[in-house]
Amino acid sequence: MAKNSKRTPGAPKPGRVERGQGGPGAPKSGRVERDEGGLTHVDARGRVKMVDVADKPVTAREAVARGSITMSAEALRLIRRGAMKKGDPLQAAKLAGILAAKQTSTLIPLCHPLPVSSVNVDLIPRRRGYDIEARVRTTAQTGVEMEALTAVAIAALTIYDMVKAVDKTMVIGEIRVMFKTGGRSGTYRRVR
């Protein structure tokens, strides 16, 4: 737009496509499509927005996330003997992870509420602690990576909460997506 030209009142600002507008090559829905590799939760002005998934197909989706918690030998000994005063942190962590996956959209503002069909949380004993793995499934218009990551994080935090009286030096780490399938982007498998 030239410096001296005036915008028609009510017309959109240059470079902005509003619902119902368009022109040659504009999406039929009136939505601005993101550039490949661009952020989907940010609009053209850099403002946070929730992604509109209305036009995405419903597909079967699955995600697996992993993380770890390391701790002292004393904390491990007490857990493995079943001698923690607060009860079994491993069973509590599994339940907390399942609940967290189902509540992800209430914890992370731009996540869509999803009909989670399955959540499995496993705790694998290691020499210095536990690896935590969550597998989440749904049939929906968006994936369950965030649900799997949330399950792992909350399971680890639950262990920390139940064991902190014995060991405040525990370290939660390496929370990451290992696998996801479904949707337009297809399958992702992390190379260890």
GROMACS .gro file of N, CA and C in nm, residues 5-175:
model
  513
    5SER      N    1  -0.196   0.638   0.009
    5SER     CA    2  -0.324   0.576  -0.019
    5SER      C    3  -0.396   0.544   0.112
    6LYS      N    4  -0.528   0.547   0.106
    6LYS     CA    5  -0.607   0.523   0.227
    6LYS      C    6  -0.671   0.386   0.218
    7ARG      N    7  -0.687   0.326   0.335
    7ARG     CA    8  -0.752   0.197   0.343
    7ARG      C    9  -0.901   0.219   0.358
    8THR      N   10  -0.979   0.137   0.291
    8THR     CA   11  -1.123   0.145   0.305
    8THR      C   12  -1.161   0.108   0.446
    9PRO      N   13  -1.247   0.187   0.514
    9PRO     CA   14  -1.288   0.152   0.650
    9PRO      C   15  -1.346   0.012   0.654
   10GLY      N   16  -1.304  -0.067   0.755
   10GLY     CA   17  -1.354  -0.204   0.771
   10GLY      C   18  -1.279  -0.306   0.688
   11ALA      N   19  -1.192  -0.262   0.599
   11ALA     CA   20  -1.114  -0.356   0.517
   11ALA      C   21  -1.001  -0.413   0.601
   12PRO      N   22  -0.961  -0.534   0.572
   12PRO     CA   23  -0.852  -0.593   0.650
   12PRO      C   24  -0.721  -0.521   0.624
   13LYS      N   25  -0.632  -0.532   0.719
   13LYS     CA   26  -0.499  -0.473   0.703
   13LYS      C   27  -0.425  -0.551   0.595
   14PRO      N   28  -0.332  -0.484   0.526
   14PRO     CA   29  -0.257  -0.553   0.420
   14PRO      C   30  -0.189  -0.679   0.472
   15GLY      N   31  -0.194  -0.785   0.391
   15GLY     CA   32  -0.127  -0.909   0.426
   15GLY      C   33  -0.206  -0.998   0.519
   16ARG      N   34  -0.326  -0.958   0.554
   16ARG     CA   35  -0.406  -1.036   0.648
   16ARG      C   36  -0.528  -1.090   0.576
   17VAL      N   37  -0.554  -1.218   0.589
   17VAL     CA   38  -0.672  -1.278   0.528
   17VAL      C   39  -0.766  -1.311   0.642
   18GLU      N   40  -0.887  -1.261   0.634
   18GLU     CA   41  -0.985  -1.288   0.737
   18GLU      C   42  -1.084  -1.391   0.686
   19ARG      N   43  -1.155  -1.455   0.779
   19ARG     CA   44  -1.253  -1.558   0.744
   19ARG      C   45  -1.350  -1.506   0.640
   20GLY      N   46  -1.372  -1.588   0.539
   20GLY     CA   47  -1.468  -1.553   0.437
   20GLY      C   48  -1.409  -1.472   0.322
   21GLN      N   49  -1.284  -1.428   0.337
   21GLN     CA   50  -1.221  -1.352   0.231
   21GLN      C   51  -1.139  -1.445   0.145
   22GLY      N   52  -1.079  -1.392   0.051
   22GLY     CA   53  -0.989  -1.472  -0.029
   22GLY      C   54  -0.969  -1.407  -0.162
   23GLY      N   55  -0.909  -1.478  -0.244
   23GLY     CA   56  -0.880  -1.432  -0.377
   23GLY      C   57  -0.824  -1.551  -0.450
   24PRO      N   58  -0.763  -1.530  -0.560
   24PRO     CA   59  -0.706  -1.644  -0.632
   24PRO      C   60  -0.606  -1.719  -0.544
   25GLY      N   61  -0.628  -1.847  -0.528
   25GLY     CA   62  -0.537  -1.931  -0.451
   25GLY      C   63  -0.560  -1.928  -0.301
   26ALA      N   64  -0.657  -1.851  -0.252
   26ALA     CA   65  -0.683  -1.847  -0.107
   26ALA      C   66  -0.753  -1.976  -0.066
   27PRO      N   67  -0.727  -2.024   0.057
   27PRO     CA   68  -0.794  -2.145   0.102
   27PRO      C   69  -0.946  -2.123   0.103
   28LYS      N   70  -1.023  -2.224   0.067
   28LYS     CA   71  -1.168  -2.212   0.063
   28LYS      C   72  -1.226  -2.183   0.200
   29SER      N   73  -1.160  -2.229   0.305
   29SER     CA   74  -1.210  -2.208   0.441
   29SER      C   75  -1.189  -2.064   0.488
   30GLY      N   76  -1.107  -1.986   0.418
   30GLY     CA   77  -1.076  -1.851   0.462
   30GLY      C   78  -0.962  -1.847   0.562
   31ARG      N   79  -0.907  -1.961   0.598
   31ARG     CA   80  -0.797  -1.966   0.695
   31ARG      C   81  -0.664  -1.945   0.624
   32VAL      N   82  -0.574  -1.880   0.691
   32VAL     CA   83  -0.439  -1.864   0.638
   32VAL      C   84  -0.365  -1.993   0.669
   33GLU      N   85  -0.307  -2.054   0.569
   33GLU     CA   86  -0.231  -2.176   0.594
   33GLU      C   87  -0.090  -2.139   0.632
   34ARG      N   88  -0.031  -2.217   0.721
   34ARG     CA   89   0.104  -2.187   0.770
   34ARG      C   90   0.208  -2.229   0.667
   35ASP      N   91   0.321  -2.162   0.671
   35ASP     CA   92   0.434  -2.203   0.588
   35ASP      C   93   0.490  -2.331   0.645
   36GLU      N   94   0.545  -2.417   0.561
   36GLU     CA   95   0.609  -2.538   0.611
   36GLU      C   96   0.718  -2.500   0.709
   37GLY      N   97   0.719  -2.565   0.822
   37GLY     CA   98   0.821  -2.538   0.922
   37GLY      C   99   0.788  -2.421   1.012
   38GLY      N  100   0.678  -2.349   0.987
   38GLY     CA  101   0.639  -2.235   1.070
   38GLY      C  102   0.570  -2.281   1.197
   39LEU      N  103   0.558  -2.189   1.290
   39LEU     CA  104   0.490  -2.220   1.415
   39LEU      C  105   0.339  -2.215   1.393
   40THR      N  106   0.268  -2.315   1.441
   40THR     CA  107   0.124  -2.322   1.420
   40THR      C  108   0.045  -2.252   1.529
   41HIS      N  109   0.106  -2.224   1.643
   41HIS     CA  110   0.034  -2.162   1.755
   41HIS      C  111   0.058  -2.011   1.762
   42VAL      N  112   0.107  -1.952   1.654
   42VAL     CA  113   0.134  -1.809   1.649
   42VAL      C  114   0.075  -1.754   1.520
   43ASP      N  115   0.001  -1.642   1.531
   43ASP     CA  116  -0.056  -1.584   1.410
   43ASP      C  117   0.046  -1.495   1.340
   44ALA      N  118   0.005  -1.431   1.231
   44ALA     CA  119   0.096  -1.349   1.150
   44ALA      C  120   0.155  -1.233   1.228
   45ARG      N  121   0.088  -1.190   1.333
   45ARG     CA  122   0.137  -1.079   1.415
   45ARG      C  123   0.219  -1.127   1.535
   46GLY      N  124   0.237  -1.257   1.548
   46GLY     CA  125   0.314  -1.311   1.659
   46GLY      C  126   0.233  -1.334   1.784
   47ARG      N  127   0.100  -1.329   1.774
   47ARG     CA  128   0.015  -1.352   1.889
   47ARG      C  129  -0.018  -1.500   1.902
   48VAL      N  130  -0.031  -1.545   2.024
   48VAL     CA  131  -0.064  -1.684   2.052
   48VAL      C  132  -0.206  -1.713   2.006
   49LYS      N  133  -0.224  -1.831   1.947
   49LYS     CA  134  -0.358  -1.873   1.904
   49LYS      C  135  -0.369  -2.024   1.915
   50MET      N  136  -0.491  -2.071   1.929
   50MET     CA  137  -0.516  -2.215   1.927
   50MET      C  138  -0.535  -2.257   1.782
   51VAL      N  139  -0.471  -2.365   1.743
   51VAL     CA  140  -0.481  -2.414   1.605
   51VAL      C  141  -0.623  -2.464   1.580
   52ASP      N  142  -0.679  -2.428   1.466
   52ASP     CA  143  -0.811  -2.475   1.427
   52ASP      C  144  -0.796  -2.610   1.356
   53VAL      N  145  -0.850  -2.715   1.417
   53VAL     CA  146  -0.837  -2.849   1.360
   53VAL      C  147  -0.967  -2.897   1.294
   54ALA      N  148  -1.063  -2.806   1.279
   54ALA     CA  149  -1.196  -2.845   1.229
   54ALA      C  150  -1.191  -2.916   1.094
   55ASP      N  151  -1.101  -2.877   1.007
   55ASP     CA  152  -1.095  -2.936   0.874
   55ASP      C  153  -1.003  -3.057   0.864
   56LYS      N  154  -0.938  -3.092   0.974
   56LYS     CA  155  -0.848  -3.208   0.971
   56LYS      C  156  -0.929  -3.337   0.984
   57PRO      N  157  -0.886  -3.442   0.917
   57PRO     CA  158  -0.959  -3.568   0.927
   57PRO      C  159  -0.936  -3.636   1.063
   58VAL      N  160  -1.034  -3.709   1.106
   58VAL     CA  161  -1.022  -3.790   1.228
   58VAL      C  162  -0.945  -3.916   1.190
   59THR      N  163  -0.832  -3.940   1.257
   59THR     CA  164  -0.753  -4.059   1.229
   59THR      C  165  -0.707  -4.121   1.360
   60ALA      N  166  -0.668  -4.248   1.354
   60ALA     CA  167  -0.609  -4.316   1.470
   60ALA      C  168  -0.470  -4.257   1.493
   61ARG      N  169  -0.441  -4.224   1.617
   61ARG     CA  170  -0.313  -4.161   1.651
   61ARG      C  171  -0.257  -4.225   1.776
   62GLU      N  172  -0.124  -4.228   1.781
   62GLU     CA  173  -0.055  -4.286   1.896
   62GLU      C  174   0.074  -4.210   1.918
   63ALA      N  175   0.113  -4.196   2.044
   63ALA     CA  176   0.241  -4.134   2.076
   63ALA      C  177   0.304  -4.205   2.195
   64VAL      N  178   0.436  -4.215   2.191
   64VAL     CA  179   0.513  -4.272   2.301
   64VAL      C  180   0.615  -4.167   2.343
   65ALA      N  181   0.621  -4.141   2.474
   65ALA     CA  182   0.720  -4.049   2.529
   65ALA      C  183   0.798  -4.121   2.637
   66ARG      N  184   0.920  -4.075   2.659
   66ARG     CA  185   1.006  -4.133   2.764
   66ARG      C  186   1.074  -4.023   2.842
   67GLY      N  187   1.111  -4.058   2.962
   67GLY     CA  188   1.190  -3.971   3.048
   67GLY      C  189   1.256  -4.057   3.153
   68SER      N  190   1.321  -3.993   3.249
   68SER     CA  191   1.389  -4.071   3.353
   68SER      C  192   1.391  -3.994   3.483
   69ILE      N  193   1.411  -4.067   3.589
   69ILE     CA  194   1.437  -4.006   3.719
   69ILE      C  195   1.550  -4.085   3.783
   70THR      N  196   1.653  -4.013   3.824
   70THR     CA  197   1.766  -4.077   3.892
   70THR      C  198   1.762  -4.037   4.038
   71MET      N  199   1.815  -4.124   4.122
   71MET     CA  200   1.808  -4.101   4.266
   71MET      C  201   1.919  -4.174   4.337
   72SER      N  202   1.926  -4.152   4.467
   72SER     CA  203   2.031  -4.213   4.550
   72SER      C  204   2.005  -4.362   4.567
   73ALA      N  205   2.112  -4.433   4.604
   73ALA     CA  206   2.101  -4.577   4.630
   73ALA      C  207   2.006  -4.603   4.745
   74GLU      N  208   2.006  -4.516   4.845
   74GLU     CA  209   1.916  -4.532   4.961
   74GLU      C  210   1.769  -4.520   4.918
   75ALA      N  211   1.737  -4.422   4.835
   75ALA     CA  212   1.600  -4.406   4.788
   75ALA      C  213   1.556  -4.528   4.707
   76LEU      N  214   1.644  -4.575   4.620
   76LEU     CA  215   1.612  -4.695   4.541
   76LEU      C  216   1.589  -4.816   4.629
   77ARG      N  217   1.673  -4.832   4.729
   77ARG     CA  218   1.660  -4.946   4.820
   77ARG      C  219   1.524  -4.943   4.891
   78LEU      N  220   1.483  -4.826   4.939
   78LEU     CA  221   1.355  -4.815   5.008
   78LEU      C  222   1.237  -4.841   4.914
   79ILE      N  223   1.244  -4.788   4.794
   79ILE     CA  224   1.136  -4.812   4.697
   79ILE      C  225   1.125  -4.960   4.666
   80ARG      N  226   1.238  -5.023   4.638
   80ARG     CA  227   1.237  -5.164   4.595
   80ARG      C  228   1.203  -5.260   4.708
   81ARG      N  229   1.223  -5.217   4.832
   81ARG     CA  230   1.181  -5.298   4.948
   81ARG      C  231   1.038  -5.270   4.988
   82GLY      N  232   0.975  -5.169   4.926
   82GLY     CA  233   0.838  -5.132   4.963
   82GLY      C  234   0.834  -5.063   5.099
   83ALA      N  235   0.939  -4.989   5.132
   83ALA     CA  236   0.951  -4.931   5.266
   83ALA      C  237   0.931  -4.779   5.269
   84MET      N  238   0.875  -4.720   5.164
   84MET     CA  239   0.850  -4.576   5.166
   84MET      C  240   0.730  -4.546   5.255
   85LYS      N  241   0.746  -4.448   5.344
   85LYS     CA  242   0.639  -4.416   5.440
   85LYS      C  243   0.511  -4.369   5.373
   86LYS      N  244   0.522  -4.299   5.261
   86LYS     CA  245   0.403  -4.247   5.191
   86LYS      C  246   0.332  -4.354   5.108
   87GLY      N  247   0.389  -4.473   5.098
   87GLY     CA  248   0.330  -4.577   5.015
   87GLY      C  249   0.415  -4.604   4.892
   88ASP      N  250   0.359  -4.677   4.798
   88ASP     CA  251   0.432  -4.719   4.678
   88ASP      C  252   0.437  -4.607   4.575
   89PRO      N  253   0.551  -4.542   4.559
   89PRO     CA  254   0.559  -4.431   4.463
   89PRO      C  255   0.542  -4.475   4.318
   90LEU      N  256   0.572  -4.599   4.287
   90LEU     CA  257   0.563  -4.645   4.148
   90LEU      C  258   0.417  -4.660   4.106
   91GLN      N  259   0.334  -4.717   4.192
   91GLN     CA  260   0.191  -4.728   4.159
   91GLN      C  261   0.125  -4.592   4.155
   92ALA      N  262   0.163  -4.505   4.249
   92ALA     CA  263   0.108  -4.369   4.249
   92ALA      C  264   0.150  -4.295   4.122
   93ALA      N  265   0.274  -4.315   4.078
   93ALA     CA  266   0.324  -4.248   3.957
   93ALA      C  267   0.248  -4.296   3.834
   94LYS      N  268   0.221  -4.425   3.825
   94LYS     CA  269   0.145  -4.477   3.711
   94LYS      C  270   0.007  -4.414   3.705
   95LEU      N  271  -0.062  -4.411   3.819
   95LEU     CA  272  -0.196  -4.351   3.823
   95LEU      C  273  -0.191  -4.202   3.791
   96ALA      N  274  -0.093  -4.132   3.847
   96ALA     CA  275  -0.079  -3.989   3.821
   96ALA      C  276  -0.053  -3.962   3.672
   97GLY      N  277   0.030  -4.044   3.610
   97GLY     CA  278   0.058  -4.029   3.468
   97GLY      C  279  -0.066  -4.049   3.383
   98ILE      N  280  -0.145  -4.148   3.415
   98ILE     CA  281  -0.270  -4.173   3.342
   98ILE      C  282  -0.365  -4.055   3.357
   99LEU      N  283  -0.383  -4.010   3.481
   99LEU     CA  284  -0.470  -3.895   3.506
   99LEU      C  285  -0.420  -3.771   3.433
  100ALA      N  286  -0.289  -3.748   3.436
  100ALA     CA  287  -0.231  -3.630   3.370
  100ALA      C  288  -0.256  -3.631   3.221
  101ALA      N  289  -0.240  -3.747   3.157
  101ALA     CA  290  -0.264  -3.756   3.013
  101ALA      C  291  -0.407  -3.714   2.981
  102LYS      N  292  -0.501  -3.756   3.065
  102LYS     CA  293  -0.641  -3.723   3.042
  102LYS      C  294  -0.673  -3.576   3.070
  103GLN      N  295  -0.586  -3.507   3.143
  103GLN     CA  296  -0.609  -3.368   3.181
  103GLN      C  297  -0.515  -3.270   3.109
  104THR      N  298  -0.445  -3.315   3.008
  104THR     CA  299  -0.344  -3.231   2.944
  104THR      C  300  -0.399  -3.097   2.897
  105SER      N  301  -0.518  -3.095   2.839
  105SER     CA  302  -0.570  -2.969   2.786
  105SER      C  303  -0.605  -2.869   2.896
  106THR      N  304  -0.619  -2.914   3.020
  106THR     CA  305  -0.643  -2.820   3.130
  106THR      C  306  -0.511  -2.767   3.186
  107LEU      N  307  -0.401  -2.835   3.157
  107LEU     CA  308  -0.269  -2.794   3.206
  107LEU      C  309  -0.193  -2.710   3.106
  108ILE      N  310  -0.210  -2.739   2.977
  108ILE     CA  311  -0.135  -2.671   2.871
  108ILE      C  312  -0.238  -2.594   2.787
  109PRO      N  313  -0.234  -2.461   2.794
  109PRO     CA  314  -0.343  -2.378   2.743
  109PRO      C  315  -0.386  -2.400   2.598
  110LEU      N  316  -0.296  -2.432   2.507
  110LEU     CA  317  -0.334  -2.441   2.365
  110LEU      C  318  -0.356  -2.584   2.317
  111CYS      N  319  -0.354  -2.680   2.409
  111CYS     CA  320  -0.383  -2.819   2.372
  111CYS      C  321  -0.534  -2.839   2.359
  112HIS      N  322  -0.572  -2.916   2.259
  112HIS     CA  323  -0.713  -2.948   2.241
  112HIS      C  324  -0.753  -3.060   2.337
  113PRO      N  325  -0.874  -3.055   2.392
  113PRO     CA  326  -0.922  -3.169   2.471
  113PRO      C  327  -0.947  -3.286   2.375
  114LEU      N  328  -0.892  -3.401   2.408
  114LEU     CA  329  -0.901  -3.516   2.318
  114LEU      C  330  -0.968  -3.634   2.388
  115PRO      N  331  -1.039  -3.715   2.309
  115PRO     CA  332  -1.097  -3.838   2.365
  115PRO      C  333  -0.988  -3.946   2.373
  116VAL      N  334  -0.916  -3.947   2.481
  116VAL     CA  335  -0.807  -4.043   2.498
  116VAL      C  336  -0.867  -4.182   2.514
  117SER      N  337  -0.824  -4.275   2.429
  117SER     CA  338  -0.880  -4.410   2.435
  117SER      C  339  -0.794  -4.506   2.516
  118SER      N  340  -0.664  -4.475   2.532
  118SER     CA  341  -0.577  -4.565   2.606
  118SER      C  342  -0.455  -4.487   2.655
  119VAL      N  343  -0.417  -4.511   2.781
  119VAL     CA  344  -0.293  -4.457   2.836
  119VAL      C  345  -0.226  -4.569   2.913
  120ASN      N  346  -0.100  -4.592   2.883
  120ASN     CA  347  -0.023  -4.691   2.956
  120ASN      C  348   0.106  -4.626   3.003
  121VAL      N  349   0.135  -4.636   3.131
  121VAL     CA  350   0.258  -4.579   3.187
  121VAL      C  351   0.339  -4.693   3.246
  122ASP      N  352   0.464  -4.707   3.201
  122ASP     CA  353   0.554  -4.811   3.251
  122ASP      C  354   0.673  -4.746   3.320
  123LEU      N  355   0.716  -4.807   3.429
  123LEU     CA  356   0.836  -4.764   3.501
  123LEU      C  357   0.936  -4.879   3.493
  124ILE      N  358   1.049  -4.853   3.430
  124ILE     CA  359   1.150  -4.957   3.407
  124ILE      C  360   1.267  -4.932   3.501
  125PRO      N  361   1.294  -5.027   3.592
  125PRO     CA  362   1.405  -5.007   3.686
  125PRO      C  363   1.540  -5.001   3.616
  126ARG      N  364   1.621  -4.908   3.657
  126ARG     CA  365   1.758  -4.894   3.609
  126ARG      C  366   1.850  -4.888   3.730
  127ARG      N  367   1.978  -4.894   3.706
  127ARG     CA  368   2.076  -4.896   3.815
  127ARG      C  369   2.065  -4.774   3.905
  128ARG      N  370   2.037  -4.657   3.847
  128ARG     CA  371   2.033  -4.531   3.924
  128ARG      C  372   1.893  -4.471   3.936
  129GLY      N  373   1.790  -4.546   3.900
  129GLY     CA  374   1.655  -4.492   3.909
  129GLY      C  375   1.558  -4.565   3.820
  130TYR      N  376   1.477  -4.489   3.747
  130TYR     CA  377   1.374  -4.548   3.662
  130TYR      C  378   1.363  -4.472   3.531
  131ASP      N  379   1.341  -4.547   3.424
  131ASP     CA  380   1.298  -4.488   3.299
  131ASP      C  381   1.145  -4.491   3.302
  132ILE      N  382   1.083  -4.389   3.250
  132ILE     CA  383   0.937  -4.379   3.250
  132ILE      C  384   0.893  -4.370   3.104
  133GLU      N  385   0.799  -4.455   3.067
  133GLU     CA  386   0.747  -4.453   2.929
  133GLU      C  387   0.596  -4.447   2.933
  134ALA      N  388   0.540  -4.356   2.853
  134ALA     CA  389   0.395  -4.344   2.840
  134ALA      C  390   0.356  -4.364   2.695
  135ARG      N  391   0.251  -4.442   2.675
  135ARG     CA  392   0.195  -4.467   2.541
  135ARG      C  393   0.049  -4.424   2.547
  136VAL      N  394   0.012  -4.332   2.457
  136VAL     CA  395  -0.124  -4.277   2.456
  136VAL      C  396  -0.184  -4.297   2.317
  137ARG      N  397  -0.313  -4.334   2.314
  137ARG     CA  398  -0.383  -4.355   2.187
  137ARG      C  399  -0.513  -4.276   2.186
  138THR      N  400  -0.553  -4.237   2.065
  138THR     CA  401  -0.681  -4.170   2.043
  138THR      C  402  -0.722  -4.190   1.898
  139THR      N  403  -0.844  -4.155   1.870
  139THR     CA  404  -0.892  -4.137   1.733
  139THR      C  405  -0.948  -3.996   1.731
  140ALA      N  406  -0.876  -3.905   1.667
  140ALA     CA  407  -0.911  -3.763   1.676
  140ALA      C  408  -0.850  -3.685   1.561
  141GLN      N  409  -0.866  -3.552   1.565
  141GLN     CA  410  -0.817  -3.463   1.459
  141GLN      C  411  -0.678  -3.408   1.487
  142THR      N  412  -0.624  -3.439   1.602
  142THR     CA  413  -0.488  -3.394   1.636
  142THR      C  414  -0.422  -3.500   1.722
  143GLY      N  415  -0.290  -3.494   1.731
  143GLY     CA  416  -0.213  -3.601   1.794
  143GLY      C  417  -0.208  -3.595   1.946
  144VAL      N  418  -0.149  -3.699   2.003
  144VAL     CA  419  -0.143  -3.715   2.149
  144VAL      C  420   0.000  -3.708   2.203
  145GLU      N  421   0.090  -3.639   2.131
  145GLU     CA  422   0.226  -3.625   2.180
  145GLU      C  423   0.230  -3.552   2.314
  146MET      N  424   0.152  -3.445   2.326
  146MET     CA  425   0.152  -3.367   2.450
  146MET      C  426   0.098  -3.449   2.567
  147GLU      N  427   0.000  -3.534   2.539
  147GLU     CA  428  -0.056  -3.619   2.644
  147GLU      C  429   0.049  -3.718   2.694
  148ALA      N  430   0.125  -3.776   2.601
  148ALA     CA  431   0.229  -3.871   2.640
  148ALA      C  432   0.340  -3.801   2.718
  149LEU      N  433   0.383  -3.684   2.672
  149LEU     CA  434   0.486  -3.607   2.743
  149LEU      C  435   0.439  -3.568   2.883
  150THR      N  436   0.314  -3.525   2.893
  150THR     CA  437   0.259  -3.485   3.023
  150THR      C  438   0.252  -3.603   3.118
  151ALA      N  439   0.213  -3.719   3.067
  151ALA     CA  440   0.207  -3.839   3.150
  151ALA      C  441   0.343  -3.871   3.210
  152VAL      N  442   0.448  -3.864   3.128
  152VAL     CA  443   0.584  -3.893   3.175
  152VAL      C  444   0.627  -3.791   3.280
  153ALA      N  445   0.605  -3.663   3.252
  153ALA     CA  446   0.647  -3.557   3.344
  153ALA      C  447   0.578  -3.569   3.480
  154ILE      N  448   0.448  -3.592   3.479
  154ILE     CA  449   0.374  -3.599   3.604
  154ILE      C  450   0.405  -3.728   3.680
  155ALA      N  451   0.429  -3.836   3.609
  155ALA     CA  452   0.471  -3.960   3.677
  155ALA      C  453   0.604  -3.937   3.749
  156ALA      N  454   0.698  -3.871   3.682
  156ALA     CA  455   0.828  -3.842   3.744
  156ALA      C  456   0.813  -3.749   3.863
  157LEU      N  457   0.731  -3.647   3.849
  157LEU     CA  458   0.709  -3.554   3.961
  157LEU      C  459   0.642  -3.622   4.079
  158THR      N  460   0.557  -3.718   4.052
  158THR     CA  461   0.492  -3.792   4.160
  158THR      C  462   0.593  -3.875   4.238
  159ILE      N  463   0.685  -3.939   4.167
  159ILE     CA  464   0.792  -4.012   4.236
  159ILE      C  465   0.872  -3.916   4.321
  160TYR      N  466   0.910  -3.802   4.263
  160TYR     CA  467   0.987  -3.703   4.339
  160TYR      C  468   0.913  -3.664   4.466
  161ASP      N  469   0.785  -3.635   4.454
  161ASP     CA  470   0.705  -3.593   4.569
  161ASP      C  471   0.704  -3.699   4.679
  162MET      N  472   0.692  -3.823   4.640
  162MET     CA  473   0.680  -3.930   4.740
  162MET      C  474   0.814  -3.972   4.799
  163VAL      N  475   0.924  -3.936   4.734
  163VAL     CA  476   1.056  -3.983   4.779
  163VAL      C  477   1.143  -3.868   4.832
  164LYS      N  478   1.098  -3.744   4.818
  164LYS     CA  479   1.183  -3.629   4.851
  164LYS      C  480   1.227  -3.623   4.997
  165ALA      N  481   1.154  -3.686   5.086
  165ALA     CA  482   1.196  -3.688   5.227
  165ALA      C  483   1.326  -3.766   5.244
  166VAL      N  484   1.352  -3.860   5.154
  166VAL     CA  485   1.472  -3.942   5.160
  166VAL      C  486   1.583  -3.886   5.071
  167ASP      N  487   1.544  -3.827   4.955
  167ASP     CA  488   1.644  -3.784   4.858
  167ASP      C  489   1.596  -3.660   4.782
  168LYS      N  490   1.649  -3.546   4.817
  168LYS     CA  491   1.615  -3.422   4.746
  168LYS      C  492   1.705  -3.399   4.625
  169THR      N  493   1.801  -3.487   4.601
  169THR     CA  494   1.893  -3.470   4.488
  169THR      C  495   1.846  -3.543   4.362
  170MET      N  496   1.727  -3.600   4.364
  170MET     CA  497   1.675  -3.670   4.246
  170MET      C  498   1.676  -3.576   4.125
  171VAL      N  499   1.699  -3.634   4.006
  171VAL     CA  500   1.702  -3.556   3.883
  171VAL      C  501   1.602  -3.617   3.784
  172ILE      N  502   1.513  -3.533   3.735
  172ILE     CA  503   1.417  -3.572   3.631
  172ILE      C  504   1.475  -3.522   3.499
  173GLY      N  505   1.476  -3.608   3.398
  173GLY     CA  506   1.538  -3.561   3.275
  173GLY      C  507   1.500  -3.638   3.151
  174GLU      N  508   1.551  -3.585   3.041
  174GLU     CA  509   1.541  -3.645   2.908
  174GLU      C  510   1.398  -3.681   2.868
  175ILE      N  511   1.303  -3.594   2.897
  175ILE     CA  512   1.165  -3.620   2.856
  175ILE      C  513   1.153  -3.583   2.709
   0.00000   0.00000   0.00000
